[in-house]
XYZ file of N, CA, C and O in Angstrom:
356
model
N -11.811 12.685 -2.016
C -11.051 11.464 -1.847
C -11.395 10.878 -0.478
O -11.235 11.537 0.530
N -11.856 9.644 -0.439
C -12.200 8.982 0.803
C -11.052 8.110 1.266
O -10.585 7.239 0.527
N -10.600 8.319 2.508
C -9.477 7.556 3.055
C -9.806 6.071 3.136
O -8.924 5.231 3.003
N -11.081 5.731 3.333
C -11.480 4.324 3.422
C -11.129 3.536 2.164
O -10.953 2.327 2.231
N -11.030 4.205 1.048
C -10.672 3.528 -0.198
C -9.178 3.286 -0.329
O -8.744 2.633 -1.276
N -8.396 3.797 0.603
C -6.940 3.651 0.542
C -6.385 2.752 1.629
O -5.183 2.504 1.667
N -7.221 2.273 2.541
C -6.748 1.422 3.633
C -7.577 0.158 3.716
O -8.750 0.126 3.353
N -6.924 -0.890 4.205
C -7.572 -2.178 4.407
C -6.855 -2.855 5.573
O -5.679 -2.592 5.824
N -7.547 -3.712 6.287
C -6.924 -4.462 7.380
C -5.825 -5.359 6.819
O -5.956 -5.904 5.722
N -4.754 -5.514 7.573
C -3.642 -6.362 7.141
C -4.092 -7.811 6.962
O -3.456 -8.578 6.240
N -5.181 -8.183 7.581
C -5.701 -9.552 7.469
C -6.735 -9.711 6.354
O -7.282 -10.802 6.164
N -6.990 -8.657 5.596
C -7.978 -8.708 4.513
C -7.484 -9.598 3.373
O -6.292 -9.874 3.236
N -8.401 -9.999 2.535
C -8.063 -10.841 1.384
C -7.545 -9.980 0.223
O -7.757 -8.766 0.184
N -6.892 -10.643 -0.712
C -6.451 -9.953 -1.932
C -7.655 -9.379 -2.665
O -7.588 -8.278 -3.218
N -8.753 -10.101 -2.645
C -9.983 -9.646 -3.307
C -10.438 -8.304 -2.728
O -10.732 -7.360 -3.464
N -10.490 -8.213 -1.392
C -10.919 -6.969 -0.750
C -9.952 -5.824 -1.064
O -10.362 -4.702 -1.334
N -8.661 -6.126 -1.043
C -7.658 -5.105 -1.364
C -7.835 -4.607 -2.795
O -7.788 -3.400 -3.054
N -8.055 -5.516 -3.734
C -8.268 -5.125 -5.128
C -9.529 -4.289 -5.300
O -9.555 -3.349 -6.097
N -10.562 -4.617 -4.554
C -11.796 -3.828 -4.627
C -11.548 -2.391 -4.170
O -12.035 -1.445 -4.787
N -10.744 -2.224 -3.125
C -10.429 -0.873 -2.649
C -9.549 -0.132 -3.651
O -9.743 1.049 -3.902
N -8.584 -0.843 -4.223
C -7.722 -0.224 -5.241
C -8.557 0.219 -6.439
O -8.349 1.297 -6.994
N -9.500 -0.604 -6.826
C -10.382 -0.257 -7.948
C -11.170 1.017 -7.639
O -11.361 1.867 -8.495
N -11.591 1.169 -6.390
C -12.356 2.362 -5.999
C -11.491 3.617 -5.906
O -11.960 4.709 -6.200
N -10.213 3.447 -5.484
C -9.394 4.659 -5.296
C -8.693 5.108 -6.579
O -8.207 6.230 -6.645
N -8.592 4.240 -7.578
C -7.998 4.584 -8.886
C -6.549 5.058 -8.786
O -6.097 5.818 -9.634
N -5.810 4.610 -7.756
C -4.410 4.997 -7.613
C -3.457 3.800 -7.638
O -2.249 3.972 -7.583
N -3.977 2.588 -7.667
C -3.132 1.408 -7.805
C -2.387 1.006 -6.547
O -1.460 0.208 -6.613
N -2.794 1.528 -5.388
C -2.097 1.215 -4.143
C -3.085 1.137 -2.988
O -4.136 1.783 -3.017
N -2.729 0.324 -1.997
C -3.542 0.195 -0.786
C -2.593 0.140 0.406
O -1.505 -0.417 0.311
N -2.996 0.764 1.506
C -2.200 0.765 2.730
C -2.828 -0.209 3.714
O -4.041 -0.196 3.915
N -2.007 -1.043 4.326
C -2.488 -2.052 5.259
C -2.412 -1.513 6.677
O -1.381 -0.961 7.083
N -3.484 -1.677 7.415
C -3.588 -1.166 8.778
C -3.606 -2.345 9.748
O -4.374 -3.295 9.563
N -2.763 -2.259 10.799
C -2.759 -3.326 11.801
C -3.865 -3.105 12.829
O -4.631 -2.144 12.732
N -3.938 -3.969 13.831
C -5.016 -3.896 14.821
C -4.958 -2.619 15.660
O -5.957 -2.216 16.249
N -3.791 -1.962 15.702
C -3.641 -0.712 16.446
C -3.930 0.518 15.594
O -3.821 1.639 16.063
N -4.241 0.308 14.313
C -4.543 1.421 13.422
C -3.326 2.025 12.755
O -3.428 3.037 12.082
N -2.171 1.397 12.921
C -0.938 1.890 12.298
C -0.745 1.240 10.930
O -1.147 0.092 10.709
N -0.117 1.957 10.016
C 0.183 1.397 8.699
C 1.293 0.360 8.869
O 2.371 0.655 9.365
N 1.002 -0.868 8.471
C 1.966 -1.957 8.631
C 2.532 -2.434 7.303
O 3.431 -3.262 7.266
N 2.006 -1.914 6.206
C 2.497 -2.308 4.899
C 1.729 -1.606 3.810
O 0.779 -0.861 4.071
N 2.168 -1.831 2.588
C 1.461 -1.309 1.432
C 1.579 -2.311 0.306
O 2.503 -3.115 0.267
N 0.606 -2.289 -0.557
C 0.593 -3.202 -1.699
C 0.043 -2.471 -2.913
O -0.838 -1.628 -2.794
N 0.583 -2.808 -4.052
C 0.113 -2.234 -5.303
C -0.672 -3.295 -6.074
O -0.610 -4.484 -5.747
N -1.369 -2.850 -7.098
C -2.073 -3.818 -7.933
C -1.077 -4.772 -8.580
O -1.373 -5.944 -8.786
N 0.131 -4.311 -8.858
C 1.169 -5.175 -9.419
C 1.629 -6.241 -8.435
O 1.887 -7.385 -8.819
N 1.753 -5.896 -7.149
C 2.112 -6.883 -6.124
C 1.073 -8.000 -6.073
O 1.413 -9.185 -5.992
N -0.181 -7.610 -6.129
C -1.273 -8.587 -6.077
C -1.274 -9.445 -7.336
O -1.418 -10.665 -7.269
N -1.080 -8.823 -8.490
C -1.036 -9.567 -9.759
C 0.080 -10.607 -9.732
O -0.120 -11.769 -10.093
N 1.281 -10.207 -9.265
C 2.408 -11.150 -9.198
C 2.100 -12.307 -8.248
O 2.442 -13.459 -8.526
N 1.447 -12.026 -7.126
C 1.079 -13.080 -6.171
C 0.143 -14.095 -6.836
O 0.302 -15.302 -6.683
N -0.832 -13.613 -7.563
C -1.778 -14.505 -8.233
C -1.071 -15.315 -9.318
O -1.288 -16.522 -9.449
N -0.184 -14.675 -10.082
C 0.554 -15.391 -11.127
C 1.492 -16.449 -10.546
O 1.799 -17.440 -11.210
N 1.923 -16.246 -9.290
C 2.789 -17.223 -8.617
C 1.993 -18.332 -7.934
O 2.546 -19.109 -7.167
N 0.691 -18.391 -8.188
C -0.123 -19.469 -7.648
C -1.009 -19.077 -6.479
O -1.689 -19.923 -5.911
N -1.007 -17.807 -6.108
C -1.866 -17.347 -5.022
C -3.314 -17.281 -5.466
O -3.630 -17.442 -6.640
N -4.184 -17.048 -4.493
C -5.601 -16.933 -4.813
C -6.146 -15.618 -4.261
O -5.529 -14.992 -3.394
N -7.294 -15.215 -4.759
C -7.919 -13.979 -4.297
C -8.338 -14.054 -2.838
O -8.618 -13.033 -2.215
N -8.339 -15.249 -2.268
C -8.694 -15.417 -0.862
C -7.477 -15.361 0.059
O -7.621 -15.396 1.281
N -6.264 -15.262 -0.503
C -5.043 -15.133 0.306
C -5.069 -13.824 1.091
O -5.731 -12.858 0.690
N -4.326 -13.776 2.159
C -4.227 -12.568 2.989
C -3.297 -11.568 2.299
O -2.215 -11.924 1.832
N -3.715 -10.318 2.236
C -2.970 -9.275 1.533
C -1.562 -9.099 2.088
O -0.630 -8.789 1.353
N -1.362 -9.322 3.372
C -0.038 -9.129 3.975
C 1.004 -10.048 3.345
O 2.197 -9.757 3.379
N 0.566 -11.150 2.725
C 1.491 -12.094 2.093
C 2.226 -11.495 0.898
O 3.283 -11.980 0.510
N 1.684 -10.454 0.299
C 2.347 -9.863 -0.864
C 2.639 -8.380 -0.664
O 3.036 -7.694 -1.600
N 2.464 -7.892 0.543
C 2.669 -6.469 0.819
C 4.128 -6.178 1.147
O 4.898 -7.062 1.526
N 4.486 -4.930 1.007
C 5.802 -4.449 1.394
C 5.686 -3.857 2.790
O 4.899 -2.947 3.020
N 6.461 -4.410 3.717
C 6.432 -3.871 5.076
C 7.651 -3.004 5.358
O 7.718 -2.336 6.380
N 8.604 -3.002 4.434
C 9.814 -2.189 4.563
C 9.663 -0.971 3.656
O 10.127 -0.960 2.527
N 8.994 0.045 4.161
C 8.734 1.232 3.360
C 9.193 2.480 4.106
O 9.395 2.459 5.311
N 9.361 3.548 3.380
C 9.797 4.822 3.940
C 8.612 5.769 3.945
O 7.861 5.825 2.970
N 8.450 6.504 5.021
C 7.346 7.454 5.091
C 7.797 8.716 5.802
O 8.772 8.723 6.545
N 7.091 9.759 5.557
C 7.295 11.052 6.211
C 5.928 11.706 6.380
O 4.983 11.353 5.696
N 5.852 12.675 7.258
C 4.571 13.369 7.404
C 4.505 14.519 6.402
O 5.492 14.866 5.764
N 3.341 15.112 6.269
C 3.151 16.122 5.232
C 3.894 17.420 5.490
O 4.059 18.230 4.578
N 4.436 17.612 6.692
C 5.200 18.821 6.993
C 6.670 18.705 6.583
O 7.415 19.680 6.641
N 7.083 17.534 6.127
C 8.472 17.326 5.727
C 8.790 18.170 4.496
O 8.056 18.137 3.511
N 9.893 18.932 4.546
C 10.260 19.776 3.405
C 10.525 18.949 2.137
O 11.084 17.854 2.189
N 10.126 19.478 1.022
C 10.279 18.814 -0.272
C 11.741 18.441 -0.545
O 12.031 17.367 -1.045
N 12.662 19.339 -0.228
C 14.083 19.085 -0.473
C 14.563 17.851 0.292
O 15.340 17.052 -0.216
N 14.089 17.697 1.531
C 14.465 16.536 2.332
C 13.941 15.255 1.695
O 14.642 14.248 1.633
N 12.707 15.298 1.213
C 12.123 14.130 0.558
C 12.906 13.738 -0.690
O 13.175 12.559 -0.926
N 13.272 14.726 -1.489
C 14.033 14.448 -2.713
C 15.403 13.851 -2.385
O 15.847 12.915 -3.047
N 16.071 14.362 -1.360
C 17.360 13.793 -0.955
C 17.197 12.349 -0.495
O 18.020 11.490 -0.807
N 16.147 12.103 0.249
C 15.886 10.744 0.744
C 15.649 9.800 -0.430
O 16.153 8.673 -0.439
N 14.897 10.231 -1.412
C 14.646 9.409 -2.595
C 15.937 9.173 -3.387
O 16.180 8.079 -3.870
N 16.746 10.194 -3.532
C 18.009 10.055 -4.262
C 18.923 9.006 -3.645
O 19.601 8.260 -4.339
N 18.924 8.927 -2.335
C 19.824 7.977 -1.670
C 19.320 6.542 -1.761
O 20.075 5.614 -1.547
N 18.054 6.339 -2.092
C 17.492 4.996 -2.166
C 17.357 4.454 -3.583
O 17.046 3.308 -3.786
N 17.558 5.303 -4.572
C 17.368 4.861 -5.957
C 18.699 4.486 -6.564
O 19.659 5.186 -6.443
């Protein structure tokens, strides 16, 4: 699994984001800001809805990304993650 297929610059186009999603086969892309931090995420469904609402493949991916997301590092215990998910669903 190549990490490059899961990240794209926050200023990238929808077209570029879709190309990366197509390569990673997971339906999601993480947006990276100029400092290298994850600033958002977008799914193929987010991009599809943007296009159906009149957007174009040349639009900036950040326009349809979710910037309000929850994350944890890989050392986080599974039980904690499940509790966190339960409280948000």
